[in-house]
Tab-separated table of C-alpha atoms in Angstrom:
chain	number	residue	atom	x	y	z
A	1	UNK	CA	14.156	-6.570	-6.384
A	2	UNK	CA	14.244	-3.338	-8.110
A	3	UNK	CA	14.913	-1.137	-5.198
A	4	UNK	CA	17.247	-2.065	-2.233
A	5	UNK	CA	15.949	-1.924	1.367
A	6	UNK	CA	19.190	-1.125	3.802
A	7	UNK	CA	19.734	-3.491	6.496
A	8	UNK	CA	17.691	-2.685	9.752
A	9	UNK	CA	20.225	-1.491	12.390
A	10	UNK	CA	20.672	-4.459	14.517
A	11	UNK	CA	17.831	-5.474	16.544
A	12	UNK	CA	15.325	-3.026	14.810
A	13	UNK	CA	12.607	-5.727	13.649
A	14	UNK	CA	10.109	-3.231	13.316
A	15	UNK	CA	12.025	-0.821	11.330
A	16	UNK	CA	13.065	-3.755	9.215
A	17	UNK	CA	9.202	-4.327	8.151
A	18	UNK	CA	8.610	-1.420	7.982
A	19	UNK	CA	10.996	-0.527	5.306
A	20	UNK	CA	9.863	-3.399	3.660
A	21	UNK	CA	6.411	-2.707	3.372
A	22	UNK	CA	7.330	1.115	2.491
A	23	UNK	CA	9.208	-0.193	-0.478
A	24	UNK	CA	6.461	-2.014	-1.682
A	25	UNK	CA	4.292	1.156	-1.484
A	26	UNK	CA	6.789	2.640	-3.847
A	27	UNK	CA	6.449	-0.088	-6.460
A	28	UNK	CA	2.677	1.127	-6.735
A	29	UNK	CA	3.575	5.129	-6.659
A	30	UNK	CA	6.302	5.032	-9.069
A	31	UNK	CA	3.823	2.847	-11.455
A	32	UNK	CA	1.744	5.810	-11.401
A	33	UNK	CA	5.007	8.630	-12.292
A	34	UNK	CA	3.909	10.886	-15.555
A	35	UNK	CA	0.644	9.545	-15.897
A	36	UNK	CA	-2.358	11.707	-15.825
A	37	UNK	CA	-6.115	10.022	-13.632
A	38	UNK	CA	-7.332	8.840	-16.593
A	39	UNK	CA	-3.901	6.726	-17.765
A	40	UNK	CA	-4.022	5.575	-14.357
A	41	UNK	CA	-8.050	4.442	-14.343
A	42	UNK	CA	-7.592	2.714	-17.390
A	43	UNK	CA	-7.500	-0.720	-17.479
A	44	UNK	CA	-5.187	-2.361	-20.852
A	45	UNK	CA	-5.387	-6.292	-19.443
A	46	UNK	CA	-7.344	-8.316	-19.377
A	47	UNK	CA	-7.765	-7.537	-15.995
A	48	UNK	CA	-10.193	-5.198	-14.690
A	49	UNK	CA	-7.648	-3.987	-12.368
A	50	UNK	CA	-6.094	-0.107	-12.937
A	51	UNK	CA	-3.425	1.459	-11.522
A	52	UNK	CA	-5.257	4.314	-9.748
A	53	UNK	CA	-7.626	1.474	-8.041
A	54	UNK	CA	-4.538	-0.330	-6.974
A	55	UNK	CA	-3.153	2.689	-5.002
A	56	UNK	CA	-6.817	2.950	-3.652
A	57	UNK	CA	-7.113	-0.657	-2.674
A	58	UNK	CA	-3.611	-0.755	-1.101
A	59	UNK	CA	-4.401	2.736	0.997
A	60	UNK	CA	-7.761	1.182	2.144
A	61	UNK	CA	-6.609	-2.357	3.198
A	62	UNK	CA	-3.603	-0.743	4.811
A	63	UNK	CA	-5.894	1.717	6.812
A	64	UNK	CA	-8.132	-1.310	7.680
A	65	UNK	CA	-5.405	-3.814	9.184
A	66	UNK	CA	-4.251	-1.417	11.273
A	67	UNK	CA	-7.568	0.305	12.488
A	68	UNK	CA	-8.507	-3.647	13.078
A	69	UNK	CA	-4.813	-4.178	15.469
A	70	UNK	CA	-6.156	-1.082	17.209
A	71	UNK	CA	-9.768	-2.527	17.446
A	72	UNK	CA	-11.199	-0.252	15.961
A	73	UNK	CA	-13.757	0.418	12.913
A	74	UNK	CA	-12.172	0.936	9.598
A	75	UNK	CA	-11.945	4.402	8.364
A	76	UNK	CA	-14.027	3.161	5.421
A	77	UNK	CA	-16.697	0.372	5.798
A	78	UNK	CA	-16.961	-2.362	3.043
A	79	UNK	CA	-19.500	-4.759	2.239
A	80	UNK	CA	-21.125	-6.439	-0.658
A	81	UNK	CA	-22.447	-3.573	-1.664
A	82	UNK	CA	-19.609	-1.169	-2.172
A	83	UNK	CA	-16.692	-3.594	-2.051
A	84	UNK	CA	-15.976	-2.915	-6.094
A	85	UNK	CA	-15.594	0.866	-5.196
A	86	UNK	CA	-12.113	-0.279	-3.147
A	87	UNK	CA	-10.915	-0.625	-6.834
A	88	UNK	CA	-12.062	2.498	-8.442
A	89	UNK	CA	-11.621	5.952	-8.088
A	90	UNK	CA	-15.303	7.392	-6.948
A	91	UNK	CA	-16.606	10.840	-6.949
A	92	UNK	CA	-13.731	13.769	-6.153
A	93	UNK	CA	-11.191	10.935	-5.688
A	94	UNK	CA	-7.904	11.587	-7.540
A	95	UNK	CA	-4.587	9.968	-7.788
A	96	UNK	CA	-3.158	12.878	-6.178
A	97	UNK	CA	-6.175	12.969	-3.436
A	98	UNK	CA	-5.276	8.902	-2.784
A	99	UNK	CA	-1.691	9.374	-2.244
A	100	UNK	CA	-2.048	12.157	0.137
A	101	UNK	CA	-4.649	9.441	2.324
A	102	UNK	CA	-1.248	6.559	1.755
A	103	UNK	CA	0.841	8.644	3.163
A	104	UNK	CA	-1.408	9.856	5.807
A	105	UNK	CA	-1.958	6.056	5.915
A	106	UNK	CA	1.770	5.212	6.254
A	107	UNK	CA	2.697	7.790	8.620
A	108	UNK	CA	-0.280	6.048	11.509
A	109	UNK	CA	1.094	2.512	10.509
A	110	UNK	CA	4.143	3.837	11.006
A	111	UNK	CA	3.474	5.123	14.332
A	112	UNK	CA	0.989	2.532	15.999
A	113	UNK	CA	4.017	-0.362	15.049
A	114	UNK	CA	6.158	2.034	16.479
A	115	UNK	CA	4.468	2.307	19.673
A	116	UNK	CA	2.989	-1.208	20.342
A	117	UNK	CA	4.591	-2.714	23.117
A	118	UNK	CA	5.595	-5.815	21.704
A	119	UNK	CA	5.549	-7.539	18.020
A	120	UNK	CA	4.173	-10.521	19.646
A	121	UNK	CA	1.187	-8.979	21.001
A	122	UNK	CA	-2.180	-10.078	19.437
A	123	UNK	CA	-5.554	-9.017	17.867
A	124	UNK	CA	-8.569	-10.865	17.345
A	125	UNK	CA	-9.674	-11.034	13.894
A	126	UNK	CA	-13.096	-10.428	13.129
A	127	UNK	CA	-15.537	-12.279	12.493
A	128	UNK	CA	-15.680	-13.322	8.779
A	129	UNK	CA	-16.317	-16.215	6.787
A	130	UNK	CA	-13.037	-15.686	5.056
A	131	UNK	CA	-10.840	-15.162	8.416
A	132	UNK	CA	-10.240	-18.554	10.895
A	133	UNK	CA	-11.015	-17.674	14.243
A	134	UNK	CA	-8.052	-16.559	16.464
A	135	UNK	CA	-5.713	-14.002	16.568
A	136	UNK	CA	-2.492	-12.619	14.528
A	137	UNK	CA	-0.074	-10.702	16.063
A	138	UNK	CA	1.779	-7.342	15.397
A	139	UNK	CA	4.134	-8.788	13.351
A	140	UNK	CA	2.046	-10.879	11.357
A	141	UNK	CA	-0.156	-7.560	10.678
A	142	UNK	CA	2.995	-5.993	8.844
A	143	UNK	CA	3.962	-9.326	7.154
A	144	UNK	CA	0.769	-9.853	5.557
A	145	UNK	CA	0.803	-5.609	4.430
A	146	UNK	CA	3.825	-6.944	2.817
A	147	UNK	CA	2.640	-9.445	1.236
A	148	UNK	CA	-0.440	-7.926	-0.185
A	149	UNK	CA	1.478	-4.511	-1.098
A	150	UNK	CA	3.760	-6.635	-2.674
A	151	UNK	CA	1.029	-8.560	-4.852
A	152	UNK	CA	-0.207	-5.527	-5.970
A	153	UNK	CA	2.955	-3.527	-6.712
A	154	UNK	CA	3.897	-6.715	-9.149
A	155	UNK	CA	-0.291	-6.379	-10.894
A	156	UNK	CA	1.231	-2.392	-10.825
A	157	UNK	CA	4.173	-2.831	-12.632
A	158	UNK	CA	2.130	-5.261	-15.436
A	159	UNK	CA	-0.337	-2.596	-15.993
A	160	UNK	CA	2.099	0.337	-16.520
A	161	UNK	CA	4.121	-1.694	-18.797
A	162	UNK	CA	0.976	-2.621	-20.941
A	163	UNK	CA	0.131	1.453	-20.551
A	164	UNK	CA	3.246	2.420	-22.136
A	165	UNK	CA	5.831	-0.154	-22.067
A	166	UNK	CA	7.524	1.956	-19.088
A	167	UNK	CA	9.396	-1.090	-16.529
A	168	UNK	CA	10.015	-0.845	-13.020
A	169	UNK	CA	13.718	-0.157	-13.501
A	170	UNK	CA	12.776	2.908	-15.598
A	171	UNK	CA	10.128	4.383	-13.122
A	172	UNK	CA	12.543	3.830	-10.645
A	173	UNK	CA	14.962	6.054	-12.829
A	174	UNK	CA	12.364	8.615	-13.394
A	175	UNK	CA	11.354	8.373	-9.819
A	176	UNK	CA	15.149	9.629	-8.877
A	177	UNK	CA	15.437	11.981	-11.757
A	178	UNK	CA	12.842	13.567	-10.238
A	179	UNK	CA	14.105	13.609	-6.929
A	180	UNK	CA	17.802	14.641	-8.200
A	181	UNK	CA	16.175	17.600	-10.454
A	182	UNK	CA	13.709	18.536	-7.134
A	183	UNK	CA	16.897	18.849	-5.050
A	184	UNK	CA	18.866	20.586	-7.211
A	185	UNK	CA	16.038	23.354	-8.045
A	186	UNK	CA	15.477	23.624	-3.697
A	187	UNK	CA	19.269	24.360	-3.711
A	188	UNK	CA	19.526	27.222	-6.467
């Protein structure tokens, strides 16, 4: 574990995953620290995976789980035909412009895990040749986001290191270098 996630205050089970699945998300952003939309669209494996469609990919499935534990449509429908786009950046898209939608992401995951009555309450899941039929509950929702954040935060820190040789224990150095050189210019 490169970061640490503090202990949930007692009883807090949904603070608990949520802190872990926001420290995942961090593996992924801090991969990203210093490097400009092209660095971060390349791909330098053998892998046609990149570091800017990682972030996409994570923001989308995110924004997907969720919208399905509502019930609702995904904020972006995928299909055959535009699946590979989930792992690309498209059009205006720009690492900045993708880690605005996370966080806009994280904050409504944040809040609809928040508000659900219970962990153990349960969604269908849709119908798909690559789901069983049944439903998961609230919990298992955030346990899978960690689990698939968490898969891709470890492809993340692969990439950057082939990109420049960079490791997670130095992003996360940079990462609060940056945050220790941001609060000290707020307080001059």
């Amino acid at each position: 574990m490169v970061t640490h996630v503090p202990a949930e205050a007692q009883g807090d089970e949904r603070g608990a995953l949520l802190s872990f699945i926001e420290e995942q998300r961090g593996g992924i952003r801090r991969a990203l620290l210093g490097l400009t939309d092209e660095q971060a669209a390349s791909k330098p494996s053998a892998s046609e995976l990149s570091l800017a469609g990682l972030l996409k990919h994570c923001a989308e499935v995110e924004q997907s789980w969720i919208a399905r534990a509502k019930q609702e449509p995904a904020a972006i429908q995928r299909d055959e035909s535009n699946w590979h786009e989930t792992f690309q950046l498209v059009g205006e898209e720009t690492v900045a412009s993708q880690l605005v939608y996370w966080e806009q992401v994280a904050a409504e995951t944040e809040k609809f895990i928040r508000s659900v009555p219970s962990l153990d309450d349960t969604f269908p899941l849709p119908e798909a040749p690559w789901f069983p039929k049944g439903s998961v509950s609230m919990r298992w929702v955030c346990l899978h986001l960690i689990r698939e954040t968490a898969r891709h935060a470890g492809h993340a820190d692969l990439i950057r290191e082939s990109l420049d040789g960079k490791t997670a224990f130095e992003l996360v150095a940079l990462e609060q270098g940056q945050t220790q050189e941001q609060e000290q210019a707020q307080g001059s």
